[in-house]
PDB file of C-alpha atoms and ligand atoms in Angstrom:
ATOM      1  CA  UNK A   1      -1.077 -16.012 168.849  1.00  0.00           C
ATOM      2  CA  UNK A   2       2.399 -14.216 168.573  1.00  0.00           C
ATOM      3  CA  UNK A   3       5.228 -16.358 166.414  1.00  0.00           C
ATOM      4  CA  UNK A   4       8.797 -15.928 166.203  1.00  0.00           C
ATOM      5  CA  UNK A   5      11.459 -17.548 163.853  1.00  0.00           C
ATOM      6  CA  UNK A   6      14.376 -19.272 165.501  1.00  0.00           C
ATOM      7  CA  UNK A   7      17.897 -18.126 164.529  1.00  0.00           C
ATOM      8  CA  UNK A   8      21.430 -19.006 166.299  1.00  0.00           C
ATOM      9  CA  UNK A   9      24.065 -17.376 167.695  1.00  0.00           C
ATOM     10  CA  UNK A  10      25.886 -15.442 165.925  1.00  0.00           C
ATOM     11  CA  UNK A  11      29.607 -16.877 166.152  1.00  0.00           C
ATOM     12  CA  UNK A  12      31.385 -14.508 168.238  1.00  0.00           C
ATOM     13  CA  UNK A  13      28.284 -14.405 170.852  1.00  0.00           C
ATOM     14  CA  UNK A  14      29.003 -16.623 173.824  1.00  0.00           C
ATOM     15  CA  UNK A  15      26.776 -19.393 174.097  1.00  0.00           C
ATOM     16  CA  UNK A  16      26.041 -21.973 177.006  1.00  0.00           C
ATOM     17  CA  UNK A  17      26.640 -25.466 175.400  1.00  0.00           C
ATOM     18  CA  UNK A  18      29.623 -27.003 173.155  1.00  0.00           C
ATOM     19  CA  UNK A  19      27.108 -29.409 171.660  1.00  0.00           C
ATOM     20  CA  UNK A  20      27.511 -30.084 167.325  1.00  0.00           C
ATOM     21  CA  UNK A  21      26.240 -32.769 165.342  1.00  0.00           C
ATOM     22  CA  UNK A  22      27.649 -33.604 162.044  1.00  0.00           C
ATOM     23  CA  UNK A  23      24.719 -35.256 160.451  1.00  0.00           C
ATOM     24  CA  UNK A  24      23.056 -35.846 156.900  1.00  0.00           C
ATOM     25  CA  UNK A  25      19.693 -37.259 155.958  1.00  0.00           C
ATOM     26  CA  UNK A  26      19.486 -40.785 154.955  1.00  0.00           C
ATOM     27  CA  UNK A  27      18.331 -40.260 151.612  1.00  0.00           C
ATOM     28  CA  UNK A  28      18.574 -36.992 148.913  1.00  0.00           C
ATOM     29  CA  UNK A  29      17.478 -35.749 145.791  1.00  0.00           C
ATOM     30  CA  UNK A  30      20.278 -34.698 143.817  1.00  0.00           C
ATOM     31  CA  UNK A  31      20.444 -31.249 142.055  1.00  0.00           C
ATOM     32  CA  UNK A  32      19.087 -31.226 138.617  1.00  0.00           C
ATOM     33  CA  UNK A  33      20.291 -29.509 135.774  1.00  0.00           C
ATOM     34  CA  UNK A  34      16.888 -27.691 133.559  1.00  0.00           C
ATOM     35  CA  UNK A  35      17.360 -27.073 130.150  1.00  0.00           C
ATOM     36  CA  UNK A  36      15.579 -23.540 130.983  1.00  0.00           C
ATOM     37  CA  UNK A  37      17.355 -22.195 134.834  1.00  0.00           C
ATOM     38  CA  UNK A  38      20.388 -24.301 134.981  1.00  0.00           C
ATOM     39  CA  UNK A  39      21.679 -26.323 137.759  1.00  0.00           C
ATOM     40  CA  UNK A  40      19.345 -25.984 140.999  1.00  0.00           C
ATOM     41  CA  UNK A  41      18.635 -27.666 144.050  1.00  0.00           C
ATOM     42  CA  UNK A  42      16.463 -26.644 146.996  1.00  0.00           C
ATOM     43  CA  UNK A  43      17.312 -27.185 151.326  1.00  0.00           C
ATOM     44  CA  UNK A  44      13.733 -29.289 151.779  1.00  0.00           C
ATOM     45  CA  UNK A  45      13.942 -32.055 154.460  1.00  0.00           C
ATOM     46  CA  UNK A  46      11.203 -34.229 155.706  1.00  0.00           C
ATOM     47  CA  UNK A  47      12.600 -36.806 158.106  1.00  0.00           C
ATOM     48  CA  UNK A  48       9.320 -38.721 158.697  1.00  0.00           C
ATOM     49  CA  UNK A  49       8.924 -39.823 155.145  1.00  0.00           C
ATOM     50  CA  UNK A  50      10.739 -43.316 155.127  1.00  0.00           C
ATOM     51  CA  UNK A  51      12.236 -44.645 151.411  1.00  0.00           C
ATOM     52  CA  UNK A  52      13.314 -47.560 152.829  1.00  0.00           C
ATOM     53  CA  UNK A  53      11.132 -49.602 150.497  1.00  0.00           C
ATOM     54  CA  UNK A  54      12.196 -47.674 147.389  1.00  0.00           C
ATOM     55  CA  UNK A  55      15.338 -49.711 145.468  1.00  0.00           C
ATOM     56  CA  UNK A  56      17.522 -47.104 144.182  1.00  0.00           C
ATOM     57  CA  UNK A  57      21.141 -46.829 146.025  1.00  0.00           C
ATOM     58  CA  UNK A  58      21.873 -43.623 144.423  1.00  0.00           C
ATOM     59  CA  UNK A  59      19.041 -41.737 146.475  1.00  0.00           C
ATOM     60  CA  UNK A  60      21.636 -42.695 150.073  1.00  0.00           C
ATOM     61  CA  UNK A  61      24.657 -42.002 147.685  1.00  0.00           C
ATOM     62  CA  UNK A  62      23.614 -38.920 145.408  1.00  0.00           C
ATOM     63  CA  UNK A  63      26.312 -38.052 142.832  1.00  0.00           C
ATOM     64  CA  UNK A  64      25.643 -34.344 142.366  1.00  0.00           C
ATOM     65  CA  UNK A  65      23.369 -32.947 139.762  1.00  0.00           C
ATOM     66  CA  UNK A  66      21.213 -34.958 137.236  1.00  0.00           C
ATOM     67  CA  UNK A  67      20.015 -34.690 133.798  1.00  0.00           C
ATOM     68  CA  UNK A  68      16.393 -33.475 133.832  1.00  0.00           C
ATOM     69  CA  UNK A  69      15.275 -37.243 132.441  1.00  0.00           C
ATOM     70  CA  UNK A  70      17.033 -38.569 135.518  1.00  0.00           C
ATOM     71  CA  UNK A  71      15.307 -36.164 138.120  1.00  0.00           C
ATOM     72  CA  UNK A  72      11.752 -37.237 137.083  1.00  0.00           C
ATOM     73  CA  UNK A  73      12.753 -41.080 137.125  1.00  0.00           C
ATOM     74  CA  UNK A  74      13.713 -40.715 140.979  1.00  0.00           C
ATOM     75  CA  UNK A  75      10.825 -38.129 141.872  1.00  0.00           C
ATOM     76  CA  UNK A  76       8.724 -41.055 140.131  1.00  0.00           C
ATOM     77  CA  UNK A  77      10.296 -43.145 141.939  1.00  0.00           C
ATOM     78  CA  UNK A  78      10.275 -40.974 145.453  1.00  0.00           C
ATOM     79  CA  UNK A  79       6.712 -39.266 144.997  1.00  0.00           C
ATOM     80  CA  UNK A  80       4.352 -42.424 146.372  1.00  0.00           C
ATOM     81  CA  UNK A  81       6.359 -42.477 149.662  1.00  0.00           C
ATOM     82  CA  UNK A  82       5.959 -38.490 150.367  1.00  0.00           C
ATOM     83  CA  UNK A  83       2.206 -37.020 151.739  1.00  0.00           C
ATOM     84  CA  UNK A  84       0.940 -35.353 148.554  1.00  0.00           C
ATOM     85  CA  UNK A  85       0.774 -31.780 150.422  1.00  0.00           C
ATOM     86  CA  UNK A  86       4.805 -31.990 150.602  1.00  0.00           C
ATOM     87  CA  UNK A  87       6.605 -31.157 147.705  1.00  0.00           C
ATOM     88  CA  UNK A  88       9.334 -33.322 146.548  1.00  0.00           C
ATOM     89  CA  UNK A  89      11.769 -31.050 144.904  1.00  0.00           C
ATOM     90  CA  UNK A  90      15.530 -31.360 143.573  1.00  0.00           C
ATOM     91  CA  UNK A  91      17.918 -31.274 146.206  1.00  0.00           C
ATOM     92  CA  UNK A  92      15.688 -32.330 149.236  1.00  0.00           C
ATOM     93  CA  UNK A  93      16.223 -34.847 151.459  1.00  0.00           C
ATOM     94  CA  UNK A  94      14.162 -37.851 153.471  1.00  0.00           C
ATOM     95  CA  UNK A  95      14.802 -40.136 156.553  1.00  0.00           C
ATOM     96  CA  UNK A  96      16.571 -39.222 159.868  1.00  0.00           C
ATOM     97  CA  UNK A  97      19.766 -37.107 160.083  1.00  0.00           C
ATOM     98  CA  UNK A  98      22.528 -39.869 160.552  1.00  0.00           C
ATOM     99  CA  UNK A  99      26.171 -38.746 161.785  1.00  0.00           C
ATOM    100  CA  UNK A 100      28.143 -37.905 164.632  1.00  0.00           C
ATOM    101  CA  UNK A 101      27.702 -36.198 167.347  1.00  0.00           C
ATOM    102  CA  UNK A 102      29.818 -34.629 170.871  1.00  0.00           C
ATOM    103  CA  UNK A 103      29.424 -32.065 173.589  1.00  0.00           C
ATOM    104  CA  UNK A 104      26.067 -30.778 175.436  1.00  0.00           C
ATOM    105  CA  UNK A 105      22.591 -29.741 174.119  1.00  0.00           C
ATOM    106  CA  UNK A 106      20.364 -26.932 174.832  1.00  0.00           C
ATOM    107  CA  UNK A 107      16.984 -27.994 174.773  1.00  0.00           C
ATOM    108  CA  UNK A 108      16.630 -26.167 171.392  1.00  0.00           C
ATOM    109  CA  UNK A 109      19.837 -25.895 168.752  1.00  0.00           C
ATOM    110  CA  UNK A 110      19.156 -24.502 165.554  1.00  0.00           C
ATOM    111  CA  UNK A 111      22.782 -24.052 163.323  1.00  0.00           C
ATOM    112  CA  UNK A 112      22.625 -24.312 160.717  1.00  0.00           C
ATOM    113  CA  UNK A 113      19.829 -22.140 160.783  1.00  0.00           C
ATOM    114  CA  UNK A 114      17.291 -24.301 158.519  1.00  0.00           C
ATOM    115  CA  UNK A 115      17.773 -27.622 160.706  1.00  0.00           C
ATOM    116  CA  UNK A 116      15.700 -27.060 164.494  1.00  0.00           C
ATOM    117  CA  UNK A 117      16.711 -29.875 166.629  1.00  0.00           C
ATOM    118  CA  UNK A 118      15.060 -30.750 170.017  1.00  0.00           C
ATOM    119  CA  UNK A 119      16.563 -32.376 173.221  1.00  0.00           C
ATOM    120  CA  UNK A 120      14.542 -35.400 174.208  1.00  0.00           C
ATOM    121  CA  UNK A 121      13.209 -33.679 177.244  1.00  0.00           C
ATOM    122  CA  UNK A 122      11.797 -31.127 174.727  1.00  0.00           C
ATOM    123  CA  UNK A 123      10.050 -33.267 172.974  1.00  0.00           C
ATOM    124  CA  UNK A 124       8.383 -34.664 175.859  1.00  0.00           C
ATOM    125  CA  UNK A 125       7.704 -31.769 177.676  1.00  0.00           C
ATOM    126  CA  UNK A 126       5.801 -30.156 174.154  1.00  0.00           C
ATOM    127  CA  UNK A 127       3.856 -33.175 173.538  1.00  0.00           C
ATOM    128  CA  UNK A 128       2.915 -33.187 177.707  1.00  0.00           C
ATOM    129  CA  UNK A 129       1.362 -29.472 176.843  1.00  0.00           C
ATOM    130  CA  UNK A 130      -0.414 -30.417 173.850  1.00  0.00           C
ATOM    131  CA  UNK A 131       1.068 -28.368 171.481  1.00  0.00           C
ATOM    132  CA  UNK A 132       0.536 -29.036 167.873  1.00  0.00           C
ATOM    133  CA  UNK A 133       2.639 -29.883 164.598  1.00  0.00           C
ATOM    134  CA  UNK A 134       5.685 -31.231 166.286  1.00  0.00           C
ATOM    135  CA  UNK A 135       6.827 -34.193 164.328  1.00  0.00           C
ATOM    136  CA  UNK A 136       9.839 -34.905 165.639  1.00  0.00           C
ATOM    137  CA  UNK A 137      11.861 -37.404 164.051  1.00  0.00           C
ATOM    138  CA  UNK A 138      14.894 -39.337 166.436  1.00  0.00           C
ATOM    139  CA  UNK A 139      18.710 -38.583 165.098  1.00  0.00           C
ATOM    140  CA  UNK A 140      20.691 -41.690 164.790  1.00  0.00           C
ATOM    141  CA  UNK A 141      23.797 -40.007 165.926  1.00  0.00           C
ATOM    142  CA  UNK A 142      26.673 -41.882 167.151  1.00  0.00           C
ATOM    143  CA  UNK A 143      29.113 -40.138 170.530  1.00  0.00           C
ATOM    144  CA  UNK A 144      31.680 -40.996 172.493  1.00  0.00           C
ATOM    145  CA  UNK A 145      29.395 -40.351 175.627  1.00  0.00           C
ATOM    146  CA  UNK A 146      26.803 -42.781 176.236  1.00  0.00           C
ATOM    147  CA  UNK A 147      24.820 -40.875 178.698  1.00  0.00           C
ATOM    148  CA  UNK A 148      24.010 -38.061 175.909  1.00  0.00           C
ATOM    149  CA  UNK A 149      20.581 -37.713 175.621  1.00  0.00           C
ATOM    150  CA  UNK A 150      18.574 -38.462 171.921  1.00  0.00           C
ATOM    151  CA  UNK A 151      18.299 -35.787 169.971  1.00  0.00           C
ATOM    152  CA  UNK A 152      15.211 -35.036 167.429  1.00  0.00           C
ATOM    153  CA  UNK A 153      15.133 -33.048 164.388  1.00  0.00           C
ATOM    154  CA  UNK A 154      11.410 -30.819 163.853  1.00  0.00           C
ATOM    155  CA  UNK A 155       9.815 -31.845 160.294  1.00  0.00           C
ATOM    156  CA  UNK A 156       9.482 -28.265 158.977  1.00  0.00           C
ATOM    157  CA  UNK A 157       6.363 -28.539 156.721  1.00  0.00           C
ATOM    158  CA  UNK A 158       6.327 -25.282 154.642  1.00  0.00           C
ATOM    159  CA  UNK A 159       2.375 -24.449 155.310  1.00  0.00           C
ATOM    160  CA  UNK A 160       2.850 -20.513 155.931  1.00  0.00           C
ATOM    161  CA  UNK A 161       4.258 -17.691 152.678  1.00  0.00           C
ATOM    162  CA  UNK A 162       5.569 -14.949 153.390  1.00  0.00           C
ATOM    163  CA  UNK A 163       3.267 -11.854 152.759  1.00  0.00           C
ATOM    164  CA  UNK A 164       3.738 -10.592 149.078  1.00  0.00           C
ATOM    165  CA  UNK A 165       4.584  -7.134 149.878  1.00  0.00           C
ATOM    166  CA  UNK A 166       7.475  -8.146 151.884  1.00  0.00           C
ATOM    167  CA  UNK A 167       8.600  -9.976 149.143  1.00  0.00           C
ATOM    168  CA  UNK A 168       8.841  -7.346 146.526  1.00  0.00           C
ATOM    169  CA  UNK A 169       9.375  -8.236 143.048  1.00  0.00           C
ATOM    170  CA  UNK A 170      12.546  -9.797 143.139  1.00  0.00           C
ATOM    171  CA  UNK A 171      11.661 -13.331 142.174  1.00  0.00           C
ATOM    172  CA  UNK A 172      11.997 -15.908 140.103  1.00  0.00           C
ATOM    173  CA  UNK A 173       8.725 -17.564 137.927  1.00  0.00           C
ATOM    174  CA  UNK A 174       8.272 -21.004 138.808  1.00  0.00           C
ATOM    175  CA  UNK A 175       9.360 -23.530 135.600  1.00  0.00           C
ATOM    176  CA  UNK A 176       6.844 -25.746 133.935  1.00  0.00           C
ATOM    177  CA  UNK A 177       9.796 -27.838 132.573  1.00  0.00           C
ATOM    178  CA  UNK A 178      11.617 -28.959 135.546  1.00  0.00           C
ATOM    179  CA  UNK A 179       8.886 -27.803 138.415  1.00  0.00           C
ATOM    180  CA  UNK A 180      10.968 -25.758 139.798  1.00  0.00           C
ATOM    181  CA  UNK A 181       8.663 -23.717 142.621  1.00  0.00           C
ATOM    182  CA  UNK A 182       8.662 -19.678 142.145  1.00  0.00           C
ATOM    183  CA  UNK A 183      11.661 -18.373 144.398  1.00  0.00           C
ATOM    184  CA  UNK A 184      13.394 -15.430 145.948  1.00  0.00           C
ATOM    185  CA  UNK A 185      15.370 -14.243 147.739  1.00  0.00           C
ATOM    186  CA  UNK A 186      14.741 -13.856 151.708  1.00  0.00           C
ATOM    187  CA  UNK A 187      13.885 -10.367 152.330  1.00  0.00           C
ATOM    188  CA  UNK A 188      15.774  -8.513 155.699  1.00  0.00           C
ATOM    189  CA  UNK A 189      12.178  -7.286 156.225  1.00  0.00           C
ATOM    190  CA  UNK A 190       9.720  -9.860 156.837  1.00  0.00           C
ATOM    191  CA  UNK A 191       5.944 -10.807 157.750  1.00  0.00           C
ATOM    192  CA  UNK A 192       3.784 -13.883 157.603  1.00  0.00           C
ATOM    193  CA  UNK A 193       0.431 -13.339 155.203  1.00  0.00           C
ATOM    194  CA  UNK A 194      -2.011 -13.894 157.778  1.00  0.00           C
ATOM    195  CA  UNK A 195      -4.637 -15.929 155.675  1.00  0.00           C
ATOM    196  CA  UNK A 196      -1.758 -18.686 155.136  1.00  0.00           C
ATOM    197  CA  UNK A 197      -1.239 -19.410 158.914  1.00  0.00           C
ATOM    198  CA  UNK A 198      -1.430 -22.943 159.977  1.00  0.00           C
ATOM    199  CA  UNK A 199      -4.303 -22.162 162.611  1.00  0.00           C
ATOM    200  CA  UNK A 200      -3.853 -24.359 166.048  1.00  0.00           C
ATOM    201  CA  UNK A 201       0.208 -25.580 164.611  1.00  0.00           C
ATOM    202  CA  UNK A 202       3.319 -24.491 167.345  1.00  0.00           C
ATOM    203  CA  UNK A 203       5.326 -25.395 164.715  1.00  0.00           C
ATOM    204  CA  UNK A 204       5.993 -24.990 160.748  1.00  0.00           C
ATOM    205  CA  UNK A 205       7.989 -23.592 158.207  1.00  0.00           C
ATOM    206  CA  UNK A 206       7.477 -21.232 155.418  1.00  0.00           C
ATOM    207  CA  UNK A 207       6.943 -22.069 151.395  1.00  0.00           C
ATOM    208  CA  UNK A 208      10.103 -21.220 149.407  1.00  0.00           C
ATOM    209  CA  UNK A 209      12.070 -19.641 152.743  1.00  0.00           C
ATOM    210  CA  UNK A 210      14.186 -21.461 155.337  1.00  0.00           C
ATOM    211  CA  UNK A 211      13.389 -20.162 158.919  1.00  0.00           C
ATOM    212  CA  UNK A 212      11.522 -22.307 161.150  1.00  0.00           C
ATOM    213  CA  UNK A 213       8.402 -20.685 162.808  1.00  0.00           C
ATOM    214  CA  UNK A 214       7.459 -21.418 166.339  1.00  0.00           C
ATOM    215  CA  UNK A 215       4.436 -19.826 168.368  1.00  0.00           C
ATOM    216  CA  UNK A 216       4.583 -17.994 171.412  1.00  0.00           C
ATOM    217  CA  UNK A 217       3.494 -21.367 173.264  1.00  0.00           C
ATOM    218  CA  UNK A 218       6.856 -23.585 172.172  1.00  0.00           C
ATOM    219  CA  UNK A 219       8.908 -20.850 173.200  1.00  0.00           C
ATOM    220  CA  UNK A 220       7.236 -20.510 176.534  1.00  0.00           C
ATOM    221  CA  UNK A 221       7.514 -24.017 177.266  1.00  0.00           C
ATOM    222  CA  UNK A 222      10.918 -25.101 176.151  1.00  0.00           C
ATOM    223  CA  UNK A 223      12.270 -22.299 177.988  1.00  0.00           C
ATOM    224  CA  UNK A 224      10.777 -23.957 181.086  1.00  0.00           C
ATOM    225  CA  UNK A 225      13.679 -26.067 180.339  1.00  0.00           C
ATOM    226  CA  UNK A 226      16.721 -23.355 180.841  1.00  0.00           C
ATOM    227  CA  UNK A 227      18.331 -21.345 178.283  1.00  0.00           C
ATOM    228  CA  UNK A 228      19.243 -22.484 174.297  1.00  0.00           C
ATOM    229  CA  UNK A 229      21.168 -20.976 172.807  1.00  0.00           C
ATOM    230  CA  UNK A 230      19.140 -19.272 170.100  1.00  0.00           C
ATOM    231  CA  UNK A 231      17.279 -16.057 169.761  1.00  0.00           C
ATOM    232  CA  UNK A 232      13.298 -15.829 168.646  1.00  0.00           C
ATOM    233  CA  UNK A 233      12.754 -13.455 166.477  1.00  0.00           C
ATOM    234  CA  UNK A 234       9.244 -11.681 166.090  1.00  0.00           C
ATOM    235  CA  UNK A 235       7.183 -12.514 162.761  1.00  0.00           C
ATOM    236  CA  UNK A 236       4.545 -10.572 162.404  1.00  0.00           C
ATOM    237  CA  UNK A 237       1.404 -11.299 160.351  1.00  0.00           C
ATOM    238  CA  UNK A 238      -0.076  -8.903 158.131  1.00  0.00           C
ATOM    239  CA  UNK A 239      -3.786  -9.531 156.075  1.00  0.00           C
TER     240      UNK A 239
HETATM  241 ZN1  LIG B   1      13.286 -25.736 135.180  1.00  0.00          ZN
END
């Protein structure tokens, strides 16, 4: 199986639909600020995990970076409602995207370039084929047109790493203090390490690195669908 990273337009490139969304998820993790790195916060999203249940206002109203005592109270707080393989990290954010929205989708829009968001008829048509890993999670956006179709954000679970070489040595240790995850920065260059590819999944994302990751099957079949206005870029895989 061949995969591909998705990545818009570039903004001078002409594109077929005027559709934007102006969006944020329901609830966030604010920044916190480690005694050892400083103030940090990560771009992690997992719309299907719901903290409806959880009573703390400031998680829909974050006030911008926390005292270290106060980021472990809400992960405490946080962690029980996540699946234990996800990581729950400063800065992330849970629940559907709520906001605005106006103009026309592509079946696939993907700006900025860590959010992938599906037309409806996407969704469908990828869960018709089979395809795996596509948890798509419904926007509560509010338009002026009533005949605009739902849009769903992809849940990008980061279950693939980049290959080490690729990587280089430019990056930072992870910290025991705040559990911070290692990090670096995204290399121009890059491959998938083969042994870490979710076998069977269309869809995922990539540990500590914000392009999405589709197989050669999702972009076959959306495209069924006419054009979107985004380009697929080639990852290889390397043992
Ligand atoms: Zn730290």
């Amino acid at each position: 199986m061949r995969y591909f990273t998705v990545e818009s337009f570039s903004f001078d490139e002409p594109g077929h639909w005027s559709g934007e969304y102006r969006a944020r998820h329901r609830w966030h993790l604010s920044g916190v600020d480690c005694p050892r790195y400083g103030i940090w916060s990560g771009l992690s999203a997992f719309p299907s995990v719901d903290l409806s249940a959880v009573d703390e206002p400031v998680l829909a109203n974050p006030k911008g970076p926390t005292s270290l005592e106060e980021y472990n109270r809400l992960v405490a707080l946080v962690r029980p409602f996540v699946p234990p393989e996800l990581p729950v990290l400063a800065g992330g954010s849970f629940g559907p995207m709520v906001g605005t929205a106006q103009g026309r989708f592509g079946p696939v829009t993907c700006c900025p370039s860590w959010e992938l968001i599906l037309r409806e008829d996407a969704v469908e048509l990828l869960k018709a084929e089979g395809l795996q890993g596509i948890i798509a999670v419904r926007m509560e956006l509010r338009s002026r047109r009533s005949t605009m179709p739902a849009l769903y954000e992809l849940e990008a679970r980061p279950l693939a790493k980049l290959h080490p070489d690729c990587i280089g040595e430019f990056k930072t240790p992870a910290c025991d203090i705040c559990g911070k995850p290692e990090s670096f920065r995204l290399p121009p260059k890059r491959w998938l390490l083969r042994s870490s590819i979710p076998e069977g999944l269309d869809f995922f994302g990539i540990k500590g690195a914000s392009p999405r990751v589709v197989s050669e099957r999702f972009v076959e079949t959306v495209q069924r669908l006419g054009p979107s206005d985004v380009h697929y870029q080639e990852l290889p895989a390397a043992d």
